[in-house]
């Protein structure tokens, strides 16, 4: 086999591995929102979120709904706000953007960095 054929074959394998990771990362984020929307136990959510989660929030303190759920301060089913993404879009290899809105006044965006999907 010629060197260029090996190089092309390796590029195709790399591309398909990258595509698989992107699909897995999107599925992981979708699984997180599904668990939250069903009010599943915090353990289910904890299995999907790293213990060293870095969480940044921009907005009024009364809107810290996701932070309260992720830290265990509130159960997902007791939070008055529902996180139901209208779109979940993988960006590159590790980032996934979820966005949604509830009416005209509640627009949100979450950017997740997904690592070590099993």
mmCIF file of N, CA and C in Angstrom:
data_model
loop_
_atom_site.group_PDB
_atom_site.id
_atom_site.type_symbol
_atom_site.label_atom_id
_atom_site.label_comp_id
_atom_site.label_asym_id
_atom_site.label_seq_id
_atom_site.Cartn_x
_atom_site.Cartn_y
_atom_site.Cartn_z
ATOM 1 N N UNK A 1 0.851 -1.182 0.000
ATOM 2 C CA UNK A 1 0.000 0.000 0.000
ATOM 3 C C UNK A 1 0.890 1.236 0.000
ATOM 4 N N UNK A 2 0.557 2.180 -0.804
ATOM 5 C CA UNK A 2 1.338 3.412 -0.918
ATOM 6 C C UNK A 2 1.119 4.296 0.297
ATOM 7 N N UNK A 3 2.080 5.168 0.527
ATOM 8 C CA UNK A 3 2.026 6.071 1.672
ATOM 9 C C UNK A 3 0.798 6.971 1.643
ATOM 10 N N UNK A 4 0.419 7.464 0.469
ATOM 11 C CA UNK A 4 -0.753 8.342 0.390
ATOM 12 C C UNK A 4 -2.034 7.587 0.685
ATOM 13 N N UNK A 5 -2.090 6.294 0.321
ATOM 14 C CA UNK A 5 -3.279 5.492 0.622
ATOM 15 C C UNK A 5 -3.416 5.282 2.120
ATOM 16 N N UNK A 6 -2.290 5.033 2.800
ATOM 17 C CA UNK A 6 -2.309 4.853 4.256
ATOM 18 C C UNK A 6 -2.741 6.150 4.925
ATOM 19 N N UNK A 7 -2.200 7.253 4.462
ATOM 20 C CA UNK A 7 -2.553 8.552 5.020
ATOM 21 C C UNK A 7 -4.043 8.831 4.855
ATOM 22 N N UNK A 8 -4.582 8.549 3.670
ATOM 23 C CA UNK A 8 -6.005 8.759 3.413
ATOM 24 C C UNK A 8 -6.853 7.851 4.293
ATOM 25 N N UNK A 9 -6.446 6.600 4.450
ATOM 26 C CA UNK A 9 -7.185 5.661 5.305
ATOM 27 C C UNK A 9 -7.177 6.137 6.750
ATOM 28 N N UNK A 10 -6.032 6.613 7.230
ATOM 29 C CA UNK A 10 -5.940 7.123 8.603
ATOM 30 C C UNK A 10 -6.813 8.355 8.797
ATOM 31 N N UNK A 11 -6.874 9.229 7.800
ATOM 32 C CA UNK A 11 -7.729 10.413 7.883
ATOM 33 C C UNK A 11 -9.199 10.016 7.968
ATOM 34 N N UNK A 12 -9.609 9.006 7.200
ATOM 35 C CA UNK A 12 -11.002 8.552 7.235
ATOM 36 C C UNK A 12 -11.347 7.954 8.589
ATOM 37 N N UNK A 13 -10.428 7.174 9.160
ATOM 38 C CA UNK A 13 -10.656 6.600 10.489
ATOM 39 C C UNK A 13 -10.762 7.717 11.513
ATOM 40 N N UNK A 14 -9.870 8.702 11.414
ATOM 41 C CA UNK A 14 -9.894 9.831 12.337
ATOM 42 C C UNK A 14 -11.199 10.613 12.222
ATOM 43 N N UNK A 15 -11.663 10.841 10.988
ATOM 44 C CA UNK A 15 -12.926 11.555 10.774
ATOM 45 C C UNK A 15 -14.097 10.786 11.359
ATOM 46 N N UNK A 16 -14.138 9.465 11.149
ATOM 47 C CA UNK A 16 -15.272 8.696 11.667
ATOM 48 C C UNK A 16 -15.236 8.635 13.186
ATOM 49 N N UNK A 17 -14.036 8.581 13.792
ATOM 50 C CA UNK A 17 -13.929 8.618 15.253
ATOM 51 C C UNK A 17 -14.406 9.962 15.782
ATOM 52 N N UNK A 18 -14.025 11.024 15.092
ATOM 53 C CA UNK A 18 -14.447 12.367 15.485
ATOM 54 C C UNK A 18 -15.963 12.516 15.376
ATOM 55 N N UNK A 19 -16.541 12.003 14.301
ATOM 56 C CA UNK A 19 -17.996 12.057 14.125
ATOM 57 C C UNK A 19 -18.705 11.293 15.232
ATOM 58 N N UNK A 20 -18.160 10.135 15.618
ATOM 59 C CA UNK A 20 -18.760 9.331 16.682
ATOM 60 C C UNK A 20 -18.727 10.084 18.006
ATOM 61 N N UNK A 21 -17.612 10.740 18.299
ATOM 62 C CA UNK A 21 -17.494 11.517 19.535
ATOM 63 C C UNK A 21 -18.516 12.647 19.554
ATOM 64 N N UNK A 22 -18.682 13.328 18.431
ATOM 65 C CA UNK A 22 -19.653 14.422 18.344
ATOM 66 C C UNK A 22 -21.060 13.909 18.607
ATOM 67 N N UNK A 23 -21.414 12.771 18.020
ATOM 68 C CA UNK A 23 -22.742 12.177 18.223
ATOM 69 C C UNK A 23 -22.918 11.772 19.681
ATOM 70 N N UNK A 24 -21.885 11.167 20.283
ATOM 71 C CA UNK A 24 -21.960 10.752 21.689
ATOM 72 C C UNK A 24 -22.097 11.960 22.614
ATOM 73 N N UNK A 25 -21.361 13.022 22.334
ATOM 74 C CA UNK A 25 -21.438 14.222 23.172
ATOM 75 C C UNK A 25 -22.828 14.845 23.123
ATOM 76 N N UNK A 26 -23.400 14.928 21.934
ATOM 77 C CA UNK A 26 -24.759 15.468 21.797
ATOM 78 C C UNK A 26 -25.743 14.588 22.559
ATOM 79 N N UNK A 27 -25.602 13.275 22.433
ATOM 80 C CA UNK A 27 -26.500 12.344 23.128
ATOM 81 C C UNK A 27 -26.377 12.482 24.646
ATOM 82 N N UNK A 28 -25.176 12.731 25.141
ATOM 83 C CA UNK A 28 -24.974 12.906 26.580
ATOM 84 C C UNK A 28 -25.718 14.137 27.086
ATOM 85 N N UNK A 29 -25.614 15.235 26.369
ATOM 86 C CA UNK A 29 -26.308 16.469 26.767
ATOM 87 C C UNK A 29 -27.820 16.274 26.680
ATOM 88 N N UNK A 30 -28.297 15.618 25.642
ATOM 89 C CA UNK A 30 -29.735 15.343 25.524
ATOM 90 C C UNK A 30 -30.212 14.456 26.672
ATOM 91 N N UNK A 31 -29.385 13.498 27.073
ATOM 92 C CA UNK A 31 -29.731 12.613 28.192
ATOM 93 C C UNK A 31 -29.834 13.407 29.496
ATOM 94 N N UNK A 32 -28.950 14.385 29.676
ATOM 95 C CA UNK A 32 -28.996 15.236 30.868
ATOM 96 C C UNK A 32 -30.315 15.995 30.939
ATOM 97 N N UNK A 33 -30.707 16.636 29.849
ATOM 98 C CA UNK A 33 -31.964 17.396 29.845
ATOM 99 C C UNK A 33 -33.176 16.477 30.009
ATOM 100 N N UNK A 34 -33.103 15.291 29.448
ATOM 101 C CA UNK A 34 -34.211 14.341 29.609
ATOM 102 C C UNK A 34 -34.343 13.950 31.080
ATOM 103 N N UNK A 35 -33.211 13.681 31.730
ATOM 104 C CA UNK A 35 -33.234 13.338 33.153
ATOM 105 C C UNK A 35 -33.807 14.486 33.975
ATOM 106 N N UNK A 36 -33.406 15.710 33.651
ATOM 107 C CA UNK A 36 -33.922 16.873 34.374
ATOM 108 C C UNK A 36 -35.414 17.063 34.138
ATOM 109 N N UNK A 37 -35.862 16.876 32.907
ATOM 110 C CA UNK A 37 -37.281 17.102 32.597
ATOM 111 C C UNK A 37 -38.182 16.051 33.226
ATOM 112 N N UNK A 38 -37.633 14.880 33.485
ATOM 113 C CA UNK A 38 -38.432 13.818 34.094
ATOM 114 C C UNK A 38 -38.342 13.836 35.610
ATOM 115 N N UNK A 39 -37.592 14.807 36.146
ATOM 116 C CA UNK A 39 -37.466 14.915 37.593
ATOM 117 C C UNK A 39 -36.758 13.724 38.204
ATOM 118 N N UNK A 40 -35.829 13.138 37.458
ATOM 119 C CA UNK A 40 -35.123 11.961 37.951
ATOM 120 C C UNK A 40 -34.248 12.321 39.135
ATOM 121 N N UNK A 41 -33.884 11.311 39.880
ATOM 122 C CA UNK A 41 -33.076 11.506 41.079
ATOM 123 C C UNK A 41 -31.780 12.232 40.748
ATOM 124 N N UNK A 42 -31.300 12.977 41.704
ATOM 125 C CA UNK A 42 -30.070 13.734 41.532
ATOM 126 C C UNK A 42 -28.908 12.820 41.154
ATOM 127 N N UNK A 43 -28.944 11.566 41.593
ATOM 128 C CA UNK A 43 -27.878 10.624 41.261
ATOM 129 C C UNK A 43 -27.775 10.421 39.750
ATOM 130 N N UNK A 44 -28.913 10.393 39.072
ATOM 131 C CA UNK A 44 -28.914 10.221 37.621
ATOM 132 C C UNK A 44 -28.223 11.395 36.956
ATOM 133 N N UNK A 45 -28.532 12.588 37.408
ATOM 134 C CA UNK A 45 -27.897 13.785 36.866
ATOM 135 C C UNK A 45 -26.416 13.791 37.244
ATOM 136 N N UNK A 46 -26.099 13.402 38.466
ATOM 137 C CA UNK A 46 -24.707 13.384 38.927
ATOM 138 C C UNK A 46 -23.855 12.425 38.107
ATOM 139 N N UNK A 47 -24.451 11.364 37.593
ATOM 140 C CA UNK A 47 -23.708 10.434 36.742
ATOM 141 C C UNK A 47 -23.286 11.081 35.429
ATOM 142 N N UNK A 48 -23.975 12.122 35.019
ATOM 143 C CA UNK A 48 -23.694 12.779 33.742
ATOM 144 C C UNK A 48 -22.835 14.028 33.875
ATOM 145 N N UNK A 49 -22.748 14.582 35.085
ATOM 146 C CA UNK A 49 -22.050 15.856 35.289
ATOM 147 C C UNK A 49 -20.820 15.613 36.161
ATOM 148 N N UNK A 50 -19.698 16.190 35.771
ATOM 149 C CA UNK A 50 -18.455 16.029 36.521
ATOM 150 C C UNK A 50 -18.556 16.683 37.892
ATOM 151 N N UNK A 51 -17.840 16.119 38.847
ATOM 152 C CA UNK A 51 -17.853 16.690 40.195
ATOM 153 C C UNK A 51 -17.146 18.038 40.232
ATOM 154 N N UNK A 52 -16.261 18.274 39.271
ATOM 155 C CA UNK A 52 -15.548 19.552 39.231
ATOM 156 C C UNK A 52 -16.144 20.489 38.182
ATOM 157 N N UNK A 53 -17.451 20.434 38.043
ATOM 158 C CA UNK A 53 -18.161 21.261 37.068
ATOM 159 C C UNK A 53 -17.852 22.737 37.284
ATOM 160 N N UNK A 54 -17.485 23.397 36.219
ATOM 161 C CA UNK A 54 -17.286 24.846 36.264
ATOM 162 C C UNK A 54 -18.547 25.470 35.689
ATOM 163 N N UNK A 55 -19.258 26.236 36.502
ATOM 164 C CA UNK A 55 -20.548 26.781 36.093
ATOM 165 C C UNK A 55 -20.473 28.295 36.096
ATOM 166 N N UNK A 56 -20.741 28.901 34.972
ATOM 167 C CA UNK A 56 -20.793 30.358 34.866
ATOM 168 C C UNK A 56 -22.214 30.742 34.542
ATOM 169 N N UNK A 57 -22.665 31.800 35.178
ATOM 170 C CA UNK A 57 -24.029 32.256 34.934
ATOM 171 C C UNK A 57 -24.018 33.752 34.711
ATOM 172 N N UNK A 58 -24.729 34.191 33.708
ATOM 173 C CA UNK A 58 -24.893 35.623 33.447
ATOM 174 C C UNK A 58 -26.387 35.910 33.422
ATOM 175 N N UNK A 59 -26.837 36.687 34.371
ATOM 176 C CA UNK A 59 -28.253 37.014 34.441
ATOM 177 C C UNK A 59 -28.644 37.317 35.873
ATOM 178 N N UNK A 60 -29.908 37.633 36.091
ATOM 179 C CA UNK A 60 -30.359 37.973 37.443
ATOM 180 C C UNK A 60 -30.318 36.745 38.364
ATOM 181 N N UNK A 61 -29.985 36.946 39.653
ATOM 182 C CA UNK A 61 -29.896 35.841 40.605
ATOM 183 C C UNK A 61 -31.166 34.987 40.687
ATOM 184 N N UNK A 62 -32.317 35.592 40.480
ATOM 185 C CA UNK A 62 -33.564 34.821 40.563
ATOM 186 C C UNK A 62 -33.670 33.779 39.451
ATOM 187 N N UNK A 63 -32.769 33.851 38.480
ATOM 188 C CA UNK A 63 -32.811 32.925 37.343
ATOM 189 C C UNK A 63 -31.732 31.845 37.409
ATOM 190 N N UNK A 64 -31.174 31.610 38.560
ATOM 191 C CA UNK A 64 -30.130 30.595 38.727
ATOM 192 C C UNK A 64 -30.727 29.187 38.815
ATOM 193 N N UNK A 65 -31.714 28.886 38.032
ATOM 194 C CA UNK A 65 -32.429 27.617 38.139
ATOM 195 C C UNK A 65 -31.517 26.410 37.938
ATOM 196 N N UNK A 66 -30.735 26.398 36.868
ATOM 197 C CA UNK A 66 -29.893 25.243 36.576
ATOM 198 C C UNK A 66 -28.840 25.038 37.656
ATOM 199 N N UNK A 67 -28.249 26.112 38.157
ATOM 200 C CA UNK A 67 -27.246 25.988 39.205
ATOM 201 C C UNK A 67 -27.839 25.310 40.436
ATOM 202 N N UNK A 68 -29.041 25.695 40.812
ATOM 203 C CA UNK A 68 -29.677 25.103 41.990
ATOM 204 C C UNK A 68 -29.924 23.613 41.792
ATOM 205 N N UNK A 69 -30.255 23.217 40.582
ATOM 206 C CA UNK A 69 -30.480 21.794 40.304
ATOM 207 C C UNK A 69 -29.153 21.044 40.316
ATOM 208 N N UNK A 70 -28.137 21.587 39.646
ATOM 209 C CA UNK A 70 -26.857 20.890 39.542
ATOM 210 C C UNK A 70 -26.133 20.778 40.874
ATOM 211 N N UNK A 71 -26.346 21.722 41.773
ATOM 212 C CA UNK A 71 -25.698 21.665 43.083
ATOM 213 C C UNK A 71 -26.521 20.889 44.103
ATOM 214 N N UNK A 72 -27.723 20.491 43.737
ATOM 215 C CA UNK A 72 -28.566 19.736 44.651
ATOM 216 C C UNK A 72 -29.385 20.603 45.580
ATOM 217 N N UNK A 73 -29.288 21.913 45.433
ATOM 218 C CA UNK A 73 -30.065 22.829 46.268
ATOM 219 C C UNK A 73 -31.558 22.644 46.017
ATOM 220 N N UNK A 74 -31.909 22.342 44.768
ATOM 221 C CA UNK A 74 -33.310 22.102 44.394
ATOM 222 C C UNK A 74 -33.387 20.831 43.562
ATOM 223 N N UNK A 75 -34.487 20.133 43.669
ATOM 224 C CA UNK A 75 -34.747 19.000 42.787
ATOM 225 C C UNK A 75 -35.279 19.544 41.475
ATOM 226 N N UNK A 76 -34.965 18.856 40.387
ATOM 227 C CA UNK A 76 -35.380 19.328 39.059
ATOM 228 C C UNK A 76 -36.885 19.515 38.967
ATOM 229 N N UNK A 77 -37.649 18.644 39.621
ATOM 230 C CA UNK A 77 -39.107 18.744 39.508
ATOM 231 C C UNK A 77 -39.698 19.843 40.384
ATOM 232 N N UNK A 78 -38.876 20.460 41.266
ATOM 233 C CA UNK A 78 -39.398 21.537 42.112
ATOM 234 C C UNK A 78 -39.011 22.924 41.589
ATOM 235 N N UNK A 79 -38.200 22.973 40.556
ATOM 236 C CA UNK A 79 -37.781 24.250 39.971
ATOM 237 C C UNK A 79 -38.902 24.756 39.073
ATOM 238 N N UNK A 80 -39.293 26.027 39.225
ATOM 239 C CA UNK A 80 -40.419 26.541 38.441
ATOM 240 C C UNK A 80 -40.118 26.709 36.953
ATOM 241 N N UNK A 81 -38.870 26.558 36.584
ATOM 242 C CA UNK A 81 -38.467 26.757 35.191
ATOM 243 C C UNK A 81 -38.156 25.405 34.568
ATOM 244 N N UNK A 82 -38.620 25.163 33.373
ATOM 245 C CA UNK A 82 -38.373 23.902 32.675
ATOM 246 C C UNK A 82 -37.305 24.101 31.614
ATOM 247 N N UNK A 83 -36.266 23.298 31.693
ATOM 248 C CA UNK A 83 -35.224 23.337 30.674
ATOM 249 C C UNK A 83 -35.544 22.301 29.612
ATOM 250 N N UNK A 84 -36.189 22.758 28.570
ATOM 251 C CA UNK A 84 -36.522 21.900 27.441
ATOM 252 C C UNK A 84 -35.876 22.523 26.210
ATOM 253 N N UNK A 85 -34.690 22.037 25.844
ATOM 254 C CA UNK A 85 -33.980 22.649 24.722
ATOM 255 C C UNK A 85 -34.774 22.585 23.425
ATOM 256 N N UNK A 86 -34.755 23.688 22.702
ATOM 257 C CA UNK A 86 -35.352 23.714 21.360
ATOM 258 C C UNK A 86 -34.334 23.214 20.354
ATOM 259 N N UNK A 87 -33.040 23.367 20.704
ATOM 260 C CA UNK A 87 -31.992 22.825 19.843
ATOM 261 C C UNK A 87 -30.794 22.418 20.690
ATOM 262 N N UNK A 88 -30.145 21.350 20.269
ATOM 263 C CA UNK A 88 -28.903 20.878 20.872
ATOM 264 C C UNK A 88 -27.941 20.686 19.708
ATOM 265 N N UNK A 89 -26.871 21.479 19.704
ATOM 266 C CA UNK A 89 -25.968 21.506 18.559
ATOM 267 C C UNK A 89 -24.532 21.256 18.991
ATOM 268 N N UNK A 90 -23.918 20.182 18.492
ATOM 269 C CA UNK A 90 -22.499 19.972 18.789
ATOM 270 C C UNK A 90 -21.648 20.955 17.987
ATOM 271 N N UNK A 91 -20.638 21.503 18.638
ATOM 272 C CA UNK A 91 -19.722 22.440 17.995
ATOM 273 C C UNK A 91 -18.315 21.873 18.181
ATOM 274 N N UNK A 92 -17.668 21.522 17.114
ATOM 275 C CA UNK A 92 -16.337 20.941 17.230
ATOM 276 C C UNK A 92 -16.417 19.581 17.897
ATOM 277 N N UNK A 93 -15.381 19.212 18.615
ATOM 278 C CA UNK A 93 -15.348 17.898 19.230
ATOM 279 C C UNK A 93 -16.000 17.818 20.589
ATOM 280 N N UNK A 94 -15.721 18.763 21.469
ATOM 281 C CA UNK A 94 -16.127 18.619 22.858
ATOM 282 C C UNK A 94 -17.271 19.523 23.290
ATOM 283 N N UNK A 95 -17.588 20.557 22.555
ATOM 284 C CA UNK A 95 -18.623 21.509 22.978
ATOM 285 C C UNK A 95 -19.982 21.174 22.380
ATOM 286 N N UNK A 96 -20.997 21.350 23.213
ATOM 287 C CA UNK A 96 -22.379 21.173 22.775
ATOM 288 C C UNK A 96 -23.163 22.374 23.291
ATOM 289 N N UNK A 97 -23.898 23.013 22.401
ATOM 290 C CA UNK A 97 -24.707 24.174 22.770
ATOM 291 C C UNK A 97 -26.172 23.755 22.814
ATOM 292 N N UNK A 98 -26.818 24.063 23.929
ATOM 293 C CA UNK A 98 -28.257 23.819 24.065
ATOM 294 C C UNK A 98 -28.918 25.172 24.240
ATOM 295 N N UNK A 99 -30.016 25.385 23.539
ATOM 296 C CA UNK A 99 -30.733 26.650 23.704
ATOM 297 C C UNK A 99 -32.228 26.397 23.718
ATOM 298 N N UNK A 100 -32.897 27.280 24.435
ATOM 299 C CA UNK A 100 -34.339 27.173 24.524
ATOM 300 C C UNK A 100 -34.947 28.487 24.943
ATOM 301 N N UNK A 101 -36.241 28.526 24.938
ATOM 302 C CA UNK A 101 -36.950 29.731 25.349
ATOM 303 C C UNK A 101 -38.341 29.345 25.815
ATOM 304 N N UNK A 102 -38.834 30.158 26.698
ATOM 305 C CA UNK A 102 -40.190 30.011 27.227
ATOM 306 C C UNK A 102 -40.857 31.362 27.046
ATOM 307 N N UNK A 103 -41.652 31.488 26.042
ATOM 308 C CA UNK A 103 -42.303 32.762 25.772
ATOM 309 C C UNK A 103 -41.305 33.788 25.261
ATOM 310 N N UNK A 104 -41.671 35.042 25.371
ATOM 311 C CA UNK A 104 -40.849 36.114 24.812
ATOM 312 C C UNK A 104 -39.765 36.606 25.765
ATOM 313 N N UNK A 105 -39.833 36.243 27.041
ATOM 314 C CA UNK A 105 -38.925 36.845 28.011
ATOM 315 C C UNK A 105 -37.898 35.896 28.605
ATOM 316 N N UNK A 106 -37.964 34.636 28.316
ATOM 317 C CA UNK A 106 -37.039 33.685 28.942
ATOM 318 C C UNK A 106 -36.286 32.899 27.882
ATOM 319 N N UNK A 107 -35.166 33.446 27.449
ATOM 320 C CA UNK A 107 -34.301 32.788 26.478
ATOM 321 C C UNK A 107 -33.051 32.344 27.215
ATOM 322 N N UNK A 108 -32.618 31.121 26.986
ATOM 323 C CA UNK A 108 -31.422 30.640 27.667
ATOM 324 C C UNK A 108 -30.530 29.860 26.708
ATOM 325 N N UNK A 109 -29.248 29.864 27.037
ATOM 326 C CA UNK A 109 -28.245 29.113 26.283
ATOM 327 C C UNK A 109 -27.306 28.469 27.293
ATOM 328 N N UNK A 110 -27.047 27.188 27.104
ATOM 329 C CA UNK A 110 -26.045 26.490 27.904
ATOM 330 C C UNK A 110 -24.985 25.964 26.948
ATOM 331 N N UNK A 111 -23.738 26.148 27.305
ATOM 332 C CA UNK A 111 -22.632 25.593 26.530
ATOM 333 C C UNK A 111 -21.949 24.558 27.416
ATOM 334 N N UNK A 112 -21.968 23.329 26.979
ATOM 335 C CA UNK A 112 -21.397 22.220 27.735
ATOM 336 C C UNK A 112 -20.109 21.758 27.070
ATOM 337 N N UNK A 113 -19.097 21.491 27.862
ATOM 338 C CA UNK A 113 -17.891 20.831 27.368
ATOM 339 C C UNK A 113 -17.969 19.400 27.866
ATOM 340 N N UNK A 114 -18.012 18.471 26.942
ATOM 341 C CA UNK A 114 -18.187 17.065 27.291
ATOM 342 C C UNK A 114 -16.832 16.377 27.186
ATOM 343 N N UNK A 115 -16.483 15.630 28.237
ATOM 344 C CA UNK A 115 -15.206 14.918 28.264
ATOM 345 C C UNK A 115 -15.438 13.458 28.616
ATOM 346 N N UNK A 116 -14.605 12.621 28.078
ATOM 347 C CA UNK A 116 -14.543 11.210 28.462
ATOM 348 C C UNK A 116 -15.897 10.526 28.473
ATOM 349 N N UNK A 117 -16.632 10.625 27.382
ATOM 350 C CA UNK A 117 -17.923 9.947 27.276
ATOM 351 C C UNK A 117 -17.674 8.453 27.218
ATOM 352 N N UNK A 118 -18.415 7.707 28.014
ATOM 353 C CA UNK A 118 -18.262 6.251 28.032
ATOM 354 C C UNK A 118 -19.439 5.613 27.348
#
